[in-house]
Short mmCIF file of C-alpha atoms and ligand atoms in Angstrom, two decimals:
data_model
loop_
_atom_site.label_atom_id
_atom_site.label_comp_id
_atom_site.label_asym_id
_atom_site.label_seq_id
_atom_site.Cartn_x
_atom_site.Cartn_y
_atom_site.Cartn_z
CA UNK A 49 109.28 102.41 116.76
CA UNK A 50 108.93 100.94 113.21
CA UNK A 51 112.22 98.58 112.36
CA UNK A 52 113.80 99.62 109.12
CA UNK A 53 112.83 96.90 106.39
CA UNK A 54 113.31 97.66 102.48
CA UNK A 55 113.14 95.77 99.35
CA UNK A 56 117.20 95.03 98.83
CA UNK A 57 119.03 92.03 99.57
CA UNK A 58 119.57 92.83 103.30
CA UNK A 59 116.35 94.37 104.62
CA UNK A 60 114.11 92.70 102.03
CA UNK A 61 110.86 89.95 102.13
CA UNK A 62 112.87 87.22 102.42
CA UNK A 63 114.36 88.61 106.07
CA UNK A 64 111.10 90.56 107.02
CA UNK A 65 109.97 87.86 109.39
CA UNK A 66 113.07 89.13 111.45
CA UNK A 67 111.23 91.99 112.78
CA UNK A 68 107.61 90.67 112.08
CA UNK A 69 106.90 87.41 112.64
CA UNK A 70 103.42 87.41 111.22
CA UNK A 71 105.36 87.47 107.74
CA UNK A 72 105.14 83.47 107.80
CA UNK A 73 101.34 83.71 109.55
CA UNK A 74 98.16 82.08 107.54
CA UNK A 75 96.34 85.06 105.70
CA UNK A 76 99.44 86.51 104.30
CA UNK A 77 99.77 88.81 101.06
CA UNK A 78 100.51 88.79 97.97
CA UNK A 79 99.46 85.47 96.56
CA UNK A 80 99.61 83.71 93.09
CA UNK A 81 95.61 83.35 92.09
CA UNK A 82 94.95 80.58 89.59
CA UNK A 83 91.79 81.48 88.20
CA UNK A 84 90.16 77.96 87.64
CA UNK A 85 90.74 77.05 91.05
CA UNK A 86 88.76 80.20 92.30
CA UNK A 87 85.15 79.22 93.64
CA UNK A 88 82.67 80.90 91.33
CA UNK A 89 80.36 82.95 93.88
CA UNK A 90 76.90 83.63 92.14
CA UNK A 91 76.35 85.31 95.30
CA UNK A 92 79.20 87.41 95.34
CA UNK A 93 77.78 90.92 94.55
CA UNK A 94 79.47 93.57 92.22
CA UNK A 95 81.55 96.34 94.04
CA UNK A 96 80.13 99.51 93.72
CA UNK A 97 83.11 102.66 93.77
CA UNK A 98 81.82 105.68 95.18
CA UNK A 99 84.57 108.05 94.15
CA UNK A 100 82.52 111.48 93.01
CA UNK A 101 83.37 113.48 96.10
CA UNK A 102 86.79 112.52 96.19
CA UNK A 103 89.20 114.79 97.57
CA UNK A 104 92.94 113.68 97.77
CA UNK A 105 95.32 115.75 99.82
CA UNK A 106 98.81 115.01 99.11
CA UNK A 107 101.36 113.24 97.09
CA UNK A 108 104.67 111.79 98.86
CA UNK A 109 107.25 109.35 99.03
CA UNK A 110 107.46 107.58 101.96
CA UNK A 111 110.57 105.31 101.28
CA UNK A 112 108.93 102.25 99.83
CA UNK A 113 106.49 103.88 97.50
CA UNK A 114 105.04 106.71 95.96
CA UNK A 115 101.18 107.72 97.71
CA UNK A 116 98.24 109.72 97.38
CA UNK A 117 96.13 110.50 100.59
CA UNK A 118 92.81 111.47 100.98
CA UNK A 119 90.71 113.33 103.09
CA UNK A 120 89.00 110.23 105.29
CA UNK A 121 87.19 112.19 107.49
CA UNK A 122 83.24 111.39 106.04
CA UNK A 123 81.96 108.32 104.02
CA UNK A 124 82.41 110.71 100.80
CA UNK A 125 84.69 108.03 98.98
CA UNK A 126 83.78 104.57 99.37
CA UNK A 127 83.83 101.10 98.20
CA UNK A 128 81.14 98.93 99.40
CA UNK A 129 79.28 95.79 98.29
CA UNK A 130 81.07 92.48 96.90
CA UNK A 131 82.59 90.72 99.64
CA UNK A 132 82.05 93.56 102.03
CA UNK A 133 79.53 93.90 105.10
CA UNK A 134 80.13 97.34 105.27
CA UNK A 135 80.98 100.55 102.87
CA UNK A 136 84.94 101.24 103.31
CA UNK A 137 86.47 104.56 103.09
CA UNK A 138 89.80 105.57 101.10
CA UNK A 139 92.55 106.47 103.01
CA UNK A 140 94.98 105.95 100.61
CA UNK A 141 96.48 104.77 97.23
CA UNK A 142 99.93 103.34 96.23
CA UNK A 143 102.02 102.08 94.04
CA UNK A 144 104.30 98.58 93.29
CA UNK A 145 106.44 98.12 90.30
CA UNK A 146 109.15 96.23 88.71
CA UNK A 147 112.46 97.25 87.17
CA UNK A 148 112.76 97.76 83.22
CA UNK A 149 111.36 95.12 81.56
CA UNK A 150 110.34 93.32 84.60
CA UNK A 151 107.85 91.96 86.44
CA UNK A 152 106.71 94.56 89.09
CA UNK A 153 102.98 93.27 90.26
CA UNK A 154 102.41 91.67 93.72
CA UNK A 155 99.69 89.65 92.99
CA UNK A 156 100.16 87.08 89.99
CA UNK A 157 97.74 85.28 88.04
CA UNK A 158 98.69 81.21 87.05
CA UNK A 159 102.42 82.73 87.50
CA UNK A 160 102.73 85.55 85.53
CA UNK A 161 102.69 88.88 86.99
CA UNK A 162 102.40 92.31 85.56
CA UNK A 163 104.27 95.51 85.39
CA UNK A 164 102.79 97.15 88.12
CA UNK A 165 99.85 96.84 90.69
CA UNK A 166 97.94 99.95 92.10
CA UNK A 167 96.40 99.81 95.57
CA UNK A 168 93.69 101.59 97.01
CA UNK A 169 93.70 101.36 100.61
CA UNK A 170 90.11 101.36 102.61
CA UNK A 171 88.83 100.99 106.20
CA UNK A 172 85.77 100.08 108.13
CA UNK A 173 84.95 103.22 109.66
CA UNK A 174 81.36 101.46 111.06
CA UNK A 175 83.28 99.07 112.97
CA UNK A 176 86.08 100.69 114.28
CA UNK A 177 86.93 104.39 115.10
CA UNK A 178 90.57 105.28 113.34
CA UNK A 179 92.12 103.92 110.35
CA UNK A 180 94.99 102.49 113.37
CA UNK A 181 92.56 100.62 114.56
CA UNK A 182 90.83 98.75 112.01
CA UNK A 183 94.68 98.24 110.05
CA UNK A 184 94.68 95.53 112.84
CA UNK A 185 91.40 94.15 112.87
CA UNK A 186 90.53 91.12 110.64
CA UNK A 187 87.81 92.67 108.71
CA UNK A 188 89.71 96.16 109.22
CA UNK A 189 90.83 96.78 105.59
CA UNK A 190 89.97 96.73 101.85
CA UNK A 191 92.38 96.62 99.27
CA UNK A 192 91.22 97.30 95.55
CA UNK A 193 94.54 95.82 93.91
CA UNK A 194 94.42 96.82 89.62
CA UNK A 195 97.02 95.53 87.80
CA UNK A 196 99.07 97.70 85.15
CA UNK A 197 100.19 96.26 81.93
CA UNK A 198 102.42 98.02 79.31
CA UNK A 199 100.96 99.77 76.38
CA UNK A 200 99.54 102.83 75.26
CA UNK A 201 99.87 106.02 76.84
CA UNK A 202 96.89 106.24 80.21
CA UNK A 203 94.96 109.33 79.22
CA UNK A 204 95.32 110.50 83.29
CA UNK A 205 98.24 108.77 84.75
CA UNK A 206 100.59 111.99 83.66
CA UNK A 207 98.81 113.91 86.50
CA UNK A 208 100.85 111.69 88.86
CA UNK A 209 103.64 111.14 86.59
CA UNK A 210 104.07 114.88 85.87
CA UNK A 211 104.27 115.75 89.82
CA UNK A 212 106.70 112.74 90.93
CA UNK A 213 109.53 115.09 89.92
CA UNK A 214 108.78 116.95 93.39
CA UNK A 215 108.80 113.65 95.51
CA UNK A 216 111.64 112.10 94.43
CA UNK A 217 113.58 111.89 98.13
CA UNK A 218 112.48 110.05 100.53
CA UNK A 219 109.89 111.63 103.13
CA UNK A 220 109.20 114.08 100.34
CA UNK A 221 105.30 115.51 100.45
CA UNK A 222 103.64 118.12 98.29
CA UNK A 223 100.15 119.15 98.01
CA UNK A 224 97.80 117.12 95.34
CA UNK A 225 94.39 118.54 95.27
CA UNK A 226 91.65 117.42 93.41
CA UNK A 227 92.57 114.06 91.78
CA UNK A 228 90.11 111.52 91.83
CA UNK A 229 91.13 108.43 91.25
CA UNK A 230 87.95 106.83 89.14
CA UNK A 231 90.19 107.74 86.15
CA UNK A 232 92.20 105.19 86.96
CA UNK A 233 89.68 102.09 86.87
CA UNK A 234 89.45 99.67 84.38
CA UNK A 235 86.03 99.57 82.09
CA UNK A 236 84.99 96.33 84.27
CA UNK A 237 84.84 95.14 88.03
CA UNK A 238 85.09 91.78 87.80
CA UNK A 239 87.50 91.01 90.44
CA UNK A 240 88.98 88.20 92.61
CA UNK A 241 88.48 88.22 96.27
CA UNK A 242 90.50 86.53 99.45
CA UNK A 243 91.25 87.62 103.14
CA UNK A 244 95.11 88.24 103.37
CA UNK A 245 97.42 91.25 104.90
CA UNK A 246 99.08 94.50 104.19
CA UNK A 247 102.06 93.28 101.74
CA UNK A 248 104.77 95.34 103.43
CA UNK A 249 105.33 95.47 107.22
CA UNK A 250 103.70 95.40 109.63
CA UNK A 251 102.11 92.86 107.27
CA UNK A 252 99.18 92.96 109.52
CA UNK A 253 96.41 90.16 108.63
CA UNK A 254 93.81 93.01 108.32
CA UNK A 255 93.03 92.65 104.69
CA UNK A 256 90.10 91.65 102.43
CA UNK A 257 91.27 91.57 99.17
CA UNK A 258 89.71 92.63 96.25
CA UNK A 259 92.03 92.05 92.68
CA UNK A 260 90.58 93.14 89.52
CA UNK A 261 90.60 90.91 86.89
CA UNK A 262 90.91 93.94 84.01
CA UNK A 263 94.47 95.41 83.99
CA UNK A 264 94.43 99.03 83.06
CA UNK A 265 97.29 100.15 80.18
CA UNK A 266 99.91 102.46 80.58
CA UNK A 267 102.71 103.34 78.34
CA UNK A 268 106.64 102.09 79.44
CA UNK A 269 107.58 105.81 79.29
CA UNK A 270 105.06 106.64 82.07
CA UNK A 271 106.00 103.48 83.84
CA UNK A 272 109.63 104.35 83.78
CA UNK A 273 108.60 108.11 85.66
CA UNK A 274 108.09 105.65 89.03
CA UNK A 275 111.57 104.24 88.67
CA UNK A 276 113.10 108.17 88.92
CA UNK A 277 111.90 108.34 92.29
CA UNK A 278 114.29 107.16 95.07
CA UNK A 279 114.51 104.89 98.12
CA UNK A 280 116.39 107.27 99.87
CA UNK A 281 116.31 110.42 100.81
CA UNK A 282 118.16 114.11 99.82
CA UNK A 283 120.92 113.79 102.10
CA UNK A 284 121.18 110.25 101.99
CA UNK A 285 124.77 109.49 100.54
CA UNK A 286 123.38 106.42 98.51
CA UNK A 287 121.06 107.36 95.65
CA UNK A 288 118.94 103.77 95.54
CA UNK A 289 116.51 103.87 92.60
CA UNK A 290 113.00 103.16 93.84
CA UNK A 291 112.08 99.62 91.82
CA UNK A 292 111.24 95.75 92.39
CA UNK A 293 109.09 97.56 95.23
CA UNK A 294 107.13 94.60 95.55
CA UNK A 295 107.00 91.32 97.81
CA UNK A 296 106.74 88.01 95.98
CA UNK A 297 103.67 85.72 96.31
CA UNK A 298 103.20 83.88 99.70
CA UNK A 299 101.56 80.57 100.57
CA UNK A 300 97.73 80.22 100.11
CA UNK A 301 97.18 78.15 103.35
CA UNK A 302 94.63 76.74 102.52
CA UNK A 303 92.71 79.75 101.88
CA UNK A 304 89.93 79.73 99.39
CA UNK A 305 89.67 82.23 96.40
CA UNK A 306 86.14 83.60 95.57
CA UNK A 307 85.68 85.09 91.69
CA UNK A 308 83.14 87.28 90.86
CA UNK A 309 80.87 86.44 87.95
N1 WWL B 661 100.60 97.14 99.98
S1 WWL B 661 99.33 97.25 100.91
O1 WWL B 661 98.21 97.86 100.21
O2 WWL B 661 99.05 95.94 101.47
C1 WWL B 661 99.69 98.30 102.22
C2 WWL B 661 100.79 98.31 102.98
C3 WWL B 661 100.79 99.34 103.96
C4 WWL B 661 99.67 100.10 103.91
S2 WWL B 661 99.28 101.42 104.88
O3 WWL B 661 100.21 102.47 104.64
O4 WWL B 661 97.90 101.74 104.61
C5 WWL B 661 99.44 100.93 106.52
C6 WWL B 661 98.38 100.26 107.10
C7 WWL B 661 98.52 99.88 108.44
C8 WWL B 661 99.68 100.13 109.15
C9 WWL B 661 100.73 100.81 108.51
C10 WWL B 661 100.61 101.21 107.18
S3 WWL B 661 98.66 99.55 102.70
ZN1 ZN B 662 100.46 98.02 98.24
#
């Protein structure tokens, strides 16, 4: 049922709206945050990552990205507090990057993006029953966005670097057991928050947002492992490097920006 979207010059953000219209709606993702215009919430409470009895389940490529999937089935990995009414389970984490030497974040901050943003996908399993369900629901989604900047070597990231060899095609899966994904959080949780949307299709406005301020390092060389994975798959003629997976900032609307302390 899905239309086929992408990131080239064709099928890419600019033509997305095509095929889903909510692409020019109100809470839409990614968006440029300009830190002294975010409203300082002494209320806002810290996040609290529940990650110990994480159990992931696979590794793939599923065209646009590369993605780690856990087992959702309990409240045994969760992010709750901050922004959040409820906690949020992990489904999922992703990937966006740039091409070398590029930018490659979604999210920018005063302008400047980074070389790559990770995203840990959670839903509110109190409120509604599947993840389908809440990934349309306002408050159905949390996001933990964590920008990655070049620089030294991540002590952990070459457990996902060294196993991207056997997802390089398209609709490629292979088992990934045990990685828990603590490892790959920054020392501090100070973070921005704002309601917005999944950043690819269906772009649904299901999203609360929550960007942390401390980008983690990794080195150029790991970095450059994401861009031998492919946009297409092994019988695909083409052979279309998987890079610039990543949809430019869209218009705040009026939306409000809360920072943590
Ligand atoms: N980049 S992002 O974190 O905003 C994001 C895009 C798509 C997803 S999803 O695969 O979880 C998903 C969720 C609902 C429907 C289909 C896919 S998460
Ligand atoms: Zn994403």
């Amino acid at each position: 049922t899905g239309q086929r979207w992408g990131y080239g010059k064709e099928d890419g953000p600019s033509v997305w709206y095509k095929n889903y219209p909510v692409a020019e709606g109100s809470r839409q993702s990614p968006i440029d945050i300009v830190p002294n215009e975010a409203s300082r919430d002494r209320s806002l409470d810290p996040i609290i990552i529940n990650y110990d009895q994480c159990t992931s389940i696979n590794i793939s490529n599923n065209g646009h990205s590369v993605v780690v999937e856990f087992n959702d089935s309990d409240d045994r990995s969760v992010i709750k507090g901050g922004p959040l009414d409820n906690p949020y389970r992990l489904k999922q984490f992703h990937f966006h990057w740039g091409g070398k030497g590029c930018e490659g974040s979604e999210h920018t901050v005063s302008g400047t993006g980074f070389a790559s943003e990770l995203h840990l996908v959670h839903w509110n399993a109190v409120k509604y029953k599947t993840f389908g369900e809440a990934s349309t629901a306002p408050d159905g989604l949390a996001v933990l966005g964590i920008f990655l900047e070049t620089g030294d070597d991540h002590r952990w990231l070459h457990m996902i670097t060294d196993v991207l060899y056997m997802v390089k095609y398209k609709d490629s899966i292979t088992n990934f057991k045990g990685f828990n994904p603590k490892c790959l959080l920054p020392s501090r949780l100070h973070y921005w928050t704002y309601l917005g949307s999944l950043t690819t299709p269906p772009l649904h406005e299901s999203v609360i947002w929550i960007v942390l301020k401390e980008p983690i390092e990794v080195s150029e060389k790991q970095l450059g492992m994401f861009r031998m994975l492919l946009f297409t798959g092994e019988e695909d003629d083409q052979r279309l490097r998987m890079e610039n997976n990543f949809r430019p900032p869209q218009p705040l609307k009026g939306r409000i920006v809360h920072s943590s302390n």
